[in-house]
Amino acid sequence: MHAEVEAVFREERGRLLAALARRFGDLDLAEEVASEAIEAALVKWPADGVPPNPGAWLMTTARRKAVDRLRRDQVYAAKLAVLQVEADRAGPPAVGDELPDERLQLFFTCSHPALAAEDRGALTLRCLAGLTTPEVARAFLVPTATVGKRIVRAKKKIKEARIPFRVPGPDELPERLPGVLQVIYSVFTEGYAASSGPFLQRLDLAEEAIRLARILRRLLPDEREVAGLLALMLLIHARRDARTGADGSLVLLDDQDRTLWDRDLINEGSELVVASLTGGPAGPYGVQAAIAALHDEAPDVSGTDWPQIVALYDVLIAMDPSPVVELNRAAAIAMRDGAEAGLALLDGLAAEPRLREYHPYVLARADLLHRLGRLPEATAAYRQALALAGSEPERDHLRRRLAALAEETP
């Protein structure tokens, strides 16, 4: 029963929160009564069983609790009434009245241009994806306290600016869509490589991000970057079964059994890559998806088209430069031109503040130092990577690396 109830909460929480936020126009109230409804379910469902329509049960309970709260606070109720009237005046979503999932309305609300860019992602990951504040902090490479402030600030701005909970019209989409795509991909990234905990992957988060991207693709079929993002996530998620061993341990790309890769997802993702790159200049997600497709189509690591991957990273850096893209390009150049060339590029990024405590950067340096036979330096880098690693499978992998390295060291 516990597993069944947990699965329901995981599926329904985001939908419940989005519907309540749209109905009452207040995100704090929505979060509070959603939590109270779930607490009530934890008491009632184990005794009575999970209801036939658990989402409706939670919604009914949450609405009742919201009404009770408003009746006790008339000033608060009056304020919410004004917000709701203004949201209703905004009219139905211009993209289409039959929105498949109210969560997308909340995604667009949380990525409103009135919010600071860093606040949008933090709020959406916390509220819609259900990530904890430390997990959100890990996703954005910032301290937990900073994320907490961003979330509070974003909620306050939504309330004070009276931002409606709706999907924007066509004239607003070019400005608003990139923020939504970034948030969805951040959710997927946390699912692909968990920032903490006993498991390498959080498949529920990865699949939630893919599901939301599919809905967005249906809503916006002509937006090529939506196709690019969905393609990228499908092509990466296709490798999920090969990324861990039977005991949950990390399996690197070089050692993965490619027969375990999901060919249906690879085929779907490859078709979407074509759609994302056709009809105009490519966008960042389309280019990243093309890189992922080259990895998935290769028979093994040595047979991967590394020159083409480097060329695509050059394109990506020109359109969307970032330290993480530079890191990935350096790793690809190490495969094309050798470890010395890759390490020189990584060392050139050493002063970049965002990479100093970024586990993949430190690990990439350690691996290249190891390949070059610079064992004392590699040992120090692996130890630094171990201190930064989040999930237990990553930490176990690094402990094994260090143990093997100790045997190699004279």
Short mmCIF file of C-alpha atoms in Angstrom, two decimals:
data_model
loop_
_atom_site.label_atom_id
_atom_site.label_comp_id
_atom_site.label_asym_id
_atom_site.label_seq_id
_atom_site.Cartn_x
_atom_site.Cartn_y
_atom_site.Cartn_z
CA MET A 1 0.00 0.00 0.00
CA HIS A 2 2.82 2.42 0.87
CA ALA A 3 4.38 2.09 -2.60
CA GLU A 4 1.01 2.54 -4.27
CA VAL A 5 0.23 5.69 -2.29
CA GLU A 6 3.70 7.11 -2.95
CA ALA A 7 3.27 6.51 -6.69
CA VAL A 8 -0.05 8.38 -6.65
CA PHE A 9 1.47 11.33 -4.81
CA ARG A 10 4.37 11.50 -7.24
CA GLU A 11 2.00 11.53 -10.20
CA GLU A 12 -0.63 13.86 -8.78
CA ARG A 13 1.29 16.44 -6.75
CA GLY A 14 2.37 18.67 -9.61
CA ARG A 15 -0.99 18.52 -11.33
CA LEU A 16 -2.76 19.29 -8.05
CA LEU A 17 -0.52 22.25 -7.29
CA ALA A 18 -0.92 23.73 -10.76
CA ALA A 19 -4.72 23.43 -10.71
CA LEU A 20 -4.93 25.01 -7.26
CA ALA A 21 -2.61 27.85 -8.23
CA ARG A 22 -4.72 28.62 -11.27
CA ARG A 23 -7.96 28.41 -9.29
CA PHE A 24 -6.90 30.60 -6.35
CA GLY A 25 -4.18 32.73 -7.93
CA ASP A 26 -1.80 32.23 -5.02
CA LEU A 27 1.10 29.80 -5.11
CA ASP A 28 1.77 29.79 -1.37
CA LEU A 29 -1.85 28.91 -0.61
CA ALA A 30 -1.79 26.23 -3.30
CA GLU A 31 1.33 24.63 -1.82
CA GLU A 32 -0.06 24.69 1.70
CA VAL A 33 -3.44 23.14 0.95
CA ALA A 34 -1.90 20.61 -1.47
CA SER A 35 0.39 19.46 1.35
CA GLU A 36 -2.55 19.31 3.75
CA ALA A 37 -4.54 17.20 1.28
CA ILE A 38 -1.66 14.77 0.93
CA GLU A 39 -1.31 14.58 4.72
CA ALA A 40 -5.03 13.77 4.95
CA ALA A 41 -4.60 11.05 2.35
CA LEU A 42 -1.73 9.53 4.33
CA VAL A 43 -4.13 9.10 7.22
CA LYS A 44 -7.22 7.95 5.32
CA TRP A 45 -5.97 5.89 2.37
CA PRO A 46 -4.02 3.23 4.30
CA ALA A 47 -7.23 2.41 6.17
CA ASP A 48 -9.81 2.85 3.39
CA GLY A 49 -7.69 2.11 0.32
CA VAL A 50 -6.67 4.38 -2.54
CA PRO A 51 -9.84 5.88 -4.08
CA PRO A 52 -10.75 5.10 -7.71
CA ASN A 53 -9.85 8.66 -8.76
CA PRO A 54 -7.09 9.75 -6.34
CA GLY A 55 -6.44 13.01 -8.16
CA ALA A 56 -10.07 14.08 -7.79
CA TRP A 57 -10.03 13.08 -4.10
CA LEU A 58 -6.94 15.19 -3.48
CA MET A 59 -8.36 18.13 -5.42
CA THR A 60 -11.67 18.07 -3.56
CA THR A 61 -9.89 17.86 -0.21
CA ALA A 62 -7.47 20.64 -1.06
CA ARG A 63 -10.22 22.94 -2.29
CA ARG A 64 -12.21 22.43 0.89
CA LYS A 65 -9.17 23.26 2.97
CA ALA A 66 -8.53 26.37 0.87
CA VAL A 67 -12.12 27.54 1.33
CA ASP A 68 -11.89 26.94 5.07
CA ARG A 69 -8.72 28.97 5.23
CA LEU A 70 -10.20 31.84 3.23
CA ARG A 71 -13.28 31.95 5.44
CA ARG A 72 -10.99 32.37 8.45
CA ASP A 73 -9.06 35.20 6.80
CA GLN A 74 -11.34 37.71 5.08
CA VAL A 75 -8.52 40.12 4.18
CA TYR A 76 -6.65 37.30 2.46
CA ALA A 77 -9.83 36.21 0.73
CA ALA A 78 -10.47 39.69 -0.65
CA LYS A 79 -6.95 39.88 -2.03
CA LEU A 80 -7.30 36.50 -3.72
CA ALA A 81 -10.65 37.48 -5.16
CA VAL A 82 -9.03 40.41 -6.96
CA LEU A 83 -6.27 38.17 -8.29
CA GLN A 84 -8.79 35.62 -9.54
CA VAL A 85 -10.93 38.23 -11.29
CA GLU A 86 -7.89 39.57 -13.11
CA ALA A 87 -6.80 36.08 -14.11
CA ASP A 88 -10.28 35.38 -15.49
CA ARG A 89 -10.24 38.64 -17.45
CA ALA A 90 -7.03 37.55 -19.12
CA GLY A 91 -9.15 35.05 -21.01
CA PRO A 92 -8.43 31.50 -22.16
CA PRO A 93 -5.00 30.41 -23.41
CA ALA A 94 -4.34 31.69 -26.92
CA VAL A 95 -2.57 28.48 -27.91
CA GLY A 96 -5.71 26.41 -27.44
CA ASP A 97 -8.54 26.04 -24.98
CA GLU A 98 -8.06 22.34 -24.39
CA LEU A 99 -4.82 22.37 -22.50
CA PRO A 100 -3.87 18.75 -21.72
CA ASP A 101 -2.17 19.52 -18.42
CA GLU A 102 -2.51 22.55 -16.18
CA ARG A 103 1.09 22.11 -15.11
CA LEU A 104 2.16 23.75 -18.35
CA GLN A 105 0.22 26.85 -17.39
CA LEU A 106 2.24 26.99 -14.20
CA PHE A 107 5.46 26.39 -16.13
CA PHE A 108 4.75 29.47 -18.23
CA THR A 109 3.75 31.48 -15.18
CA CYS A 110 6.97 30.59 -13.42
CA SER A 111 9.00 31.60 -16.48
CA HIS A 112 7.29 34.98 -16.87
CA PRO A 113 9.72 37.73 -17.96
CA ALA A 114 8.77 39.77 -14.90
CA LEU A 115 10.71 37.22 -12.84
CA ALA A 116 14.49 37.20 -12.70
CA ALA A 117 15.95 34.49 -14.90
CA GLU A 118 17.55 32.61 -12.00
CA ASP A 119 14.30 32.74 -10.03
CA ARG A 120 12.21 31.14 -12.78
CA GLY A 121 14.02 27.84 -12.84
CA ALA A 122 14.33 27.58 -9.07
CA LEU A 123 10.62 28.14 -8.52
CA THR A 124 9.49 25.73 -11.20
CA LEU A 125 11.79 22.93 -10.13
CA ARG A 126 10.68 23.31 -6.53
CA CYS A 127 6.94 23.58 -7.18
CA LEU A 128 6.24 21.54 -10.28
CA ALA A 129 8.96 18.91 -10.27
CA GLY A 130 8.88 18.47 -6.50
CA LEU A 131 12.66 18.79 -6.09
CA THR A 132 13.91 19.75 -2.66
CA THR A 133 15.67 23.08 -2.26
CA PRO A 134 19.14 21.39 -2.04
CA GLU A 135 18.41 19.45 -5.24
CA VAL A 136 17.47 22.66 -7.03
CA ALA A 137 20.68 24.24 -5.74
CA ARG A 138 22.69 21.36 -7.14
CA ALA A 139 20.98 21.66 -10.51
CA PHE A 140 21.98 25.32 -10.79
CA LEU A 141 25.40 25.03 -9.08
CA VAL A 142 24.54 27.56 -6.35
CA PRO A 143 24.26 27.42 -2.52
CA THR A 144 21.05 26.10 -0.98
CA ALA A 145 20.40 29.39 0.83
CA THR A 146 20.56 31.24 -2.46
CA VAL A 147 17.92 28.97 -3.98
CA GLY A 148 15.65 29.44 -0.97
CA LYS A 149 15.81 33.21 -1.43
CA ARG A 150 15.08 32.88 -5.14
CA ILE A 151 11.97 30.82 -4.52
CA VAL A 152 10.60 33.26 -1.95
CA ARG A 153 11.40 36.21 -4.20
CA ALA A 154 9.70 34.63 -7.21
CA LYS A 155 6.51 33.82 -5.31
CA LYS A 156 6.38 37.36 -3.97
CA LYS A 157 6.82 38.80 -7.46
CA ILE A 158 4.04 36.64 -8.92
CA LYS A 159 1.69 37.82 -6.21
CA GLU A 160 2.64 41.49 -6.30
CA ALA A 161 2.71 41.72 -10.12
CA ARG A 162 -0.54 39.74 -10.33
CA ILE A 163 0.89 37.47 -12.99
CA PRO A 164 -1.95 35.29 -14.37
CA PHE A 165 -1.73 31.50 -14.46
CA ARG A 166 -2.16 30.90 -18.19
CA VAL A 167 -0.36 29.89 -21.38
CA PRO A 168 0.92 33.00 -23.20
CA GLY A 169 -0.30 34.18 -26.58
CA PRO A 170 1.72 33.80 -29.80
CA ASP A 171 3.30 37.24 -29.46
CA GLU A 172 4.73 36.32 -26.05
CA LEU A 173 5.97 32.83 -26.88
CA PRO A 174 9.42 33.73 -28.33
CA GLU A 175 10.36 35.43 -25.09
CA ARG A 176 8.77 32.94 -22.73
CA LEU A 177 9.47 29.58 -24.35
CA PRO A 178 13.26 29.39 -23.71
CA GLY A 179 12.65 29.66 -19.98
CA VAL A 180 10.17 26.81 -20.04
CA LEU A 181 12.53 24.62 -22.07
CA GLN A 182 15.38 25.34 -19.66
CA VAL A 183 13.28 24.33 -16.68
CA ILE A 184 12.10 21.09 -18.29
CA TYR A 185 15.67 20.18 -19.18
CA SER A 186 16.83 20.95 -15.64
CA VAL A 187 14.23 18.50 -14.34
CA PHE A 188 15.52 15.90 -16.79
CA THR A 189 19.12 16.54 -15.80
CA GLU A 190 18.34 15.85 -12.15
CA GLY A 191 16.65 12.63 -13.23
CA TYR A 192 19.51 11.58 -15.48
CA ALA A 193 22.17 12.13 -12.82
CA ALA A 194 20.71 12.52 -9.33
CA SER A 195 22.39 15.23 -7.30
CA SER A 196 22.24 13.14 -4.14
CA GLY A 197 20.91 9.92 -2.70
CA PRO A 198 21.46 6.19 -3.14
CA PHE A 199 20.62 5.98 -6.86
CA LEU A 200 22.46 7.27 -9.91
CA GLN A 201 19.25 8.02 -11.77
CA ARG A 202 15.83 9.30 -10.75
CA LEU A 203 13.85 7.84 -13.60
CA ASP A 204 10.60 9.35 -12.34
CA LEU A 205 11.99 12.85 -12.87
CA ALA A 206 13.50 12.03 -16.25
CA GLU A 207 10.25 10.52 -17.47
CA GLU A 208 8.25 13.44 -16.07
CA ALA A 209 10.40 15.88 -18.03
CA ILE A 210 9.94 13.83 -21.20
CA ARG A 211 6.20 13.66 -20.64
CA LEU A 212 5.97 17.43 -20.21
CA ALA A 213 8.07 17.97 -23.32
CA ARG A 214 5.75 15.69 -25.29
CA ILE A 215 2.77 17.77 -24.17
CA LEU A 216 4.58 20.96 -25.10
CA ARG A 217 5.41 19.47 -28.49
CA ARG A 218 1.74 18.71 -29.10
CA LEU A 219 0.81 22.25 -28.10
CA LEU A 220 3.54 23.89 -30.15
CA PRO A 221 4.24 21.55 -33.09
CA ASP A 222 5.95 24.27 -35.17
CA GLU A 223 8.49 25.24 -32.50
CA ARG A 224 11.68 23.50 -33.60
CA GLU A 225 13.49 23.95 -30.29
CA VAL A 226 10.69 22.06 -28.55
CA ALA A 227 11.39 19.20 -30.96
CA GLY A 228 15.11 19.59 -30.27
CA LEU A 229 14.69 19.39 -26.51
CA LEU A 230 12.44 16.34 -26.72
CA ALA A 231 14.90 14.68 -29.11
CA LEU A 232 17.82 15.38 -26.79
CA MET A 233 16.10 13.89 -23.76
CA LEU A 234 14.88 10.81 -25.63
CA LEU A 235 18.34 10.10 -27.05
CA ILE A 236 19.95 10.39 -23.62
CA HIS A 237 17.19 8.50 -21.80
CA ALA A 238 17.54 5.65 -24.31
CA ARG A 239 20.77 4.63 -22.51
CA ARG A 240 19.20 4.44 -19.04
CA ASP A 241 19.22 0.63 -18.67
CA ALA A 242 22.92 0.40 -19.55
CA ARG A 243 24.08 3.19 -17.24
CA THR A 244 23.96 1.08 -14.08
CA GLY A 245 24.91 -2.48 -13.24
CA ALA A 246 22.66 -5.02 -11.56
CA ASP A 247 23.81 -3.69 -8.19
CA GLY A 248 23.08 -0.07 -9.14
CA SER A 249 26.72 0.79 -9.77
CA LEU A 250 27.74 3.35 -12.36
CA VAL A 251 28.67 2.05 -15.82
CA LEU A 252 30.58 4.51 -18.00
CA LEU A 253 29.74 5.07 -21.67
CA ASP A 254 32.86 3.18 -22.76
CA ASP A 255 31.73 0.06 -20.90
CA GLN A 256 27.98 0.14 -21.54
CA ASP A 257 26.24 -2.78 -23.24
CA ARG A 258 24.74 -0.95 -26.22
CA THR A 259 22.31 -3.77 -26.88
CA LEU A 260 20.48 -2.49 -23.78
CA TRP A 261 19.92 0.91 -25.35
CA ASP A 262 16.28 1.61 -26.23
CA ARG A 263 16.19 1.59 -30.03
CA ASP A 264 12.63 2.85 -30.19
CA LEU A 265 13.57 5.97 -28.28
CA ILE A 266 16.70 6.39 -30.41
CA ASN A 267 14.66 6.16 -33.62
CA GLU A 268 12.08 8.62 -32.33
CA GLY A 269 14.76 10.99 -31.12
CA SER A 270 16.64 10.82 -34.43
CA GLU A 271 13.48 11.73 -36.36
CA LEU A 272 12.94 14.69 -34.06
CA VAL A 273 16.53 15.82 -34.63
CA VAL A 274 15.73 16.17 -38.32
CA ALA A 275 12.61 18.19 -37.48
CA SER A 276 14.57 20.44 -35.13
CA LEU A 277 17.26 21.20 -37.72
CA THR A 278 14.95 21.71 -40.70
CA GLY A 279 13.38 24.99 -41.76
CA GLY A 280 15.80 27.57 -40.43
CA PRO A 281 18.88 28.13 -38.26
CA ALA A 282 19.45 25.46 -35.65
CA GLY A 283 18.84 26.19 -31.97
CA PRO A 284 20.97 25.05 -29.00
CA TYR A 285 18.75 22.07 -28.14
CA GLY A 286 18.69 20.90 -31.73
CA VAL A 287 22.50 20.97 -31.90
CA GLN A 288 22.83 19.11 -28.60
CA ALA A 289 20.34 16.53 -29.86
CA ALA A 290 22.44 16.04 -33.00
CA ILE A 291 25.47 15.36 -30.77
CA ALA A 292 23.46 12.84 -28.73
CA ALA A 293 22.32 11.13 -31.94
CA LEU A 294 25.94 10.66 -33.06
CA HIS A 295 26.71 8.95 -29.75
CA ASP A 296 23.66 6.69 -30.02
CA GLU A 297 24.33 5.73 -33.63
CA ALA A 298 27.97 4.74 -33.03
CA PRO A 299 28.80 1.02 -32.63
CA ASP A 300 31.21 1.81 -29.78
CA VAL A 301 33.27 4.69 -28.38
CA SER A 302 36.15 4.25 -30.83
CA GLY A 303 33.70 4.19 -33.72
CA THR A 304 32.07 7.47 -32.70
CA ASP A 305 32.36 10.36 -35.16
CA TRP A 306 34.38 12.57 -32.83
CA PRO A 307 35.37 15.13 -35.52
CA GLN A 308 31.70 15.77 -36.25
CA ILE A 309 30.91 16.01 -32.53
CA VAL A 310 33.67 18.60 -32.05
CA ALA A 311 32.32 20.55 -35.03
CA LEU A 312 28.85 20.56 -33.49
CA TYR A 313 30.26 21.78 -30.17
CA ASP A 314 31.95 24.61 -32.09
CA VAL A 315 28.53 25.57 -33.46
CA LEU A 316 26.98 25.32 -30.00
CA ILE A 317 29.64 27.52 -28.40
CA ALA A 318 29.08 30.17 -31.07
CA MET A 319 25.34 30.34 -30.37
CA ASP A 320 25.16 29.51 -26.66
CA PRO A 321 28.57 29.79 -24.93
CA SER A 322 28.91 28.41 -21.43
CA PRO A 323 31.62 26.77 -19.28
CA VAL A 324 29.77 23.44 -19.35
CA VAL A 325 29.71 23.43 -23.16
CA GLU A 326 33.43 24.25 -23.15
CA LEU A 327 33.99 21.31 -20.81
CA ASN A 328 32.11 18.92 -23.09
CA ARG A 329 33.97 20.21 -26.14
CA ALA A 330 37.30 19.64 -24.37
CA ALA A 331 36.30 16.05 -23.60
CA ALA A 332 35.41 15.48 -27.26
CA ILE A 333 38.71 16.97 -28.41
CA ALA A 334 40.51 14.61 -26.02
CA MET A 335 38.85 11.74 -27.88
CA ARG A 336 39.70 13.22 -31.29
CA ASP A 337 43.19 14.63 -30.69
CA GLY A 338 44.41 12.90 -27.53
CA ALA A 339 44.40 13.41 -23.78
CA GLU A 340 47.10 16.11 -23.83
CA ALA A 341 45.01 18.36 -26.08
CA GLY A 342 41.90 17.85 -23.97
CA LEU A 343 43.72 18.50 -20.70
CA ALA A 344 45.19 21.75 -22.00
CA LEU A 345 41.67 22.99 -22.72
CA LEU A 346 40.39 21.87 -19.32
CA ASP A 347 43.25 23.61 -17.55
CA GLY A 348 42.36 26.74 -19.47
CA LEU A 349 38.95 26.63 -17.77
CA ALA A 350 40.38 26.29 -14.26
CA ALA A 351 39.64 29.91 -13.34
CA GLU A 352 35.96 29.62 -14.27
CA PRO A 353 34.06 30.01 -10.96
CA ARG A 354 31.16 27.77 -12.00
CA LEU A 355 33.50 24.84 -12.65
CA ARG A 356 35.67 24.95 -9.55
CA GLU A 357 33.31 22.72 -7.58
CA TYR A 358 31.57 21.12 -10.55
CA HIS A 359 32.02 17.38 -10.19
CA PRO A 360 32.07 16.49 -13.94
CA TYR A 361 34.86 19.01 -14.58
CA VAL A 362 37.07 17.68 -11.81
CA LEU A 363 36.38 14.10 -12.87
CA ALA A 364 37.21 14.85 -16.52
CA ARG A 365 40.60 16.26 -15.45
CA ALA A 366 41.25 13.22 -13.27
CA ASP A 367 40.50 10.83 -16.13
CA LEU A 368 42.79 12.66 -18.55
CA LEU A 369 45.60 12.86 -16.00
CA HIS A 370 45.21 9.13 -15.48
CA ARG A 371 45.38 8.47 -19.24
CA LEU A 372 48.59 10.50 -19.40
CA GLY A 373 50.18 8.50 -16.59
CA ARG A 374 50.37 11.45 -14.21
CA LEU A 375 49.25 9.29 -11.34
CA PRO A 376 49.88 11.52 -8.27
CA GLU A 377 47.97 14.38 -9.93
CA ALA A 378 45.22 12.00 -11.02
CA THR A 379 44.91 10.67 -7.47
CA ALA A 380 44.52 14.19 -6.09
CA ALA A 381 41.91 15.04 -8.74
CA TYR A 382 39.94 11.85 -8.09
CA ARG A 383 39.93 12.64 -4.37
CA GLN A 384 38.61 16.12 -5.14
CA ALA A 385 35.93 14.62 -7.39
CA LEU A 386 34.96 12.19 -4.61
CA ALA A 387 34.45 15.10 -2.23
CA LEU A 388 32.16 16.80 -4.76
CA ALA A 389 30.20 13.78 -6.00
CA GLY A 390 26.55 13.76 -5.01
CA SER A 391 25.03 10.32 -5.48
CA GLU A 392 26.33 7.21 -3.79
CA PRO A 393 26.94 5.28 -7.07
CA GLU A 394 29.19 8.12 -8.24
CA ARG A 395 31.05 8.05 -4.95
CA ASP A 396 31.45 4.25 -5.08
CA HIS A 397 32.80 4.51 -8.63
CA LEU A 398 35.41 7.04 -7.54
CA ARG A 399 36.43 4.95 -4.54
CA ARG A 400 37.05 2.03 -6.90
CA ARG A 401 39.05 4.29 -9.19
CA LEU A 402 41.20 5.44 -6.31
CA ALA A 403 41.76 1.88 -5.09
CA ALA A 404 42.82 0.76 -8.58
CA LEU A 405 45.04 3.80 -8.93
CA ALA A 406 46.76 3.02 -5.64
CA GLU A 407 47.76 -0.39 -7.04
CA GLU A 408 49.20 1.27 -10.17
CA THR A 409 51.20 3.87 -8.25
CA PRO A 410 54.82 2.76 -7.62
#
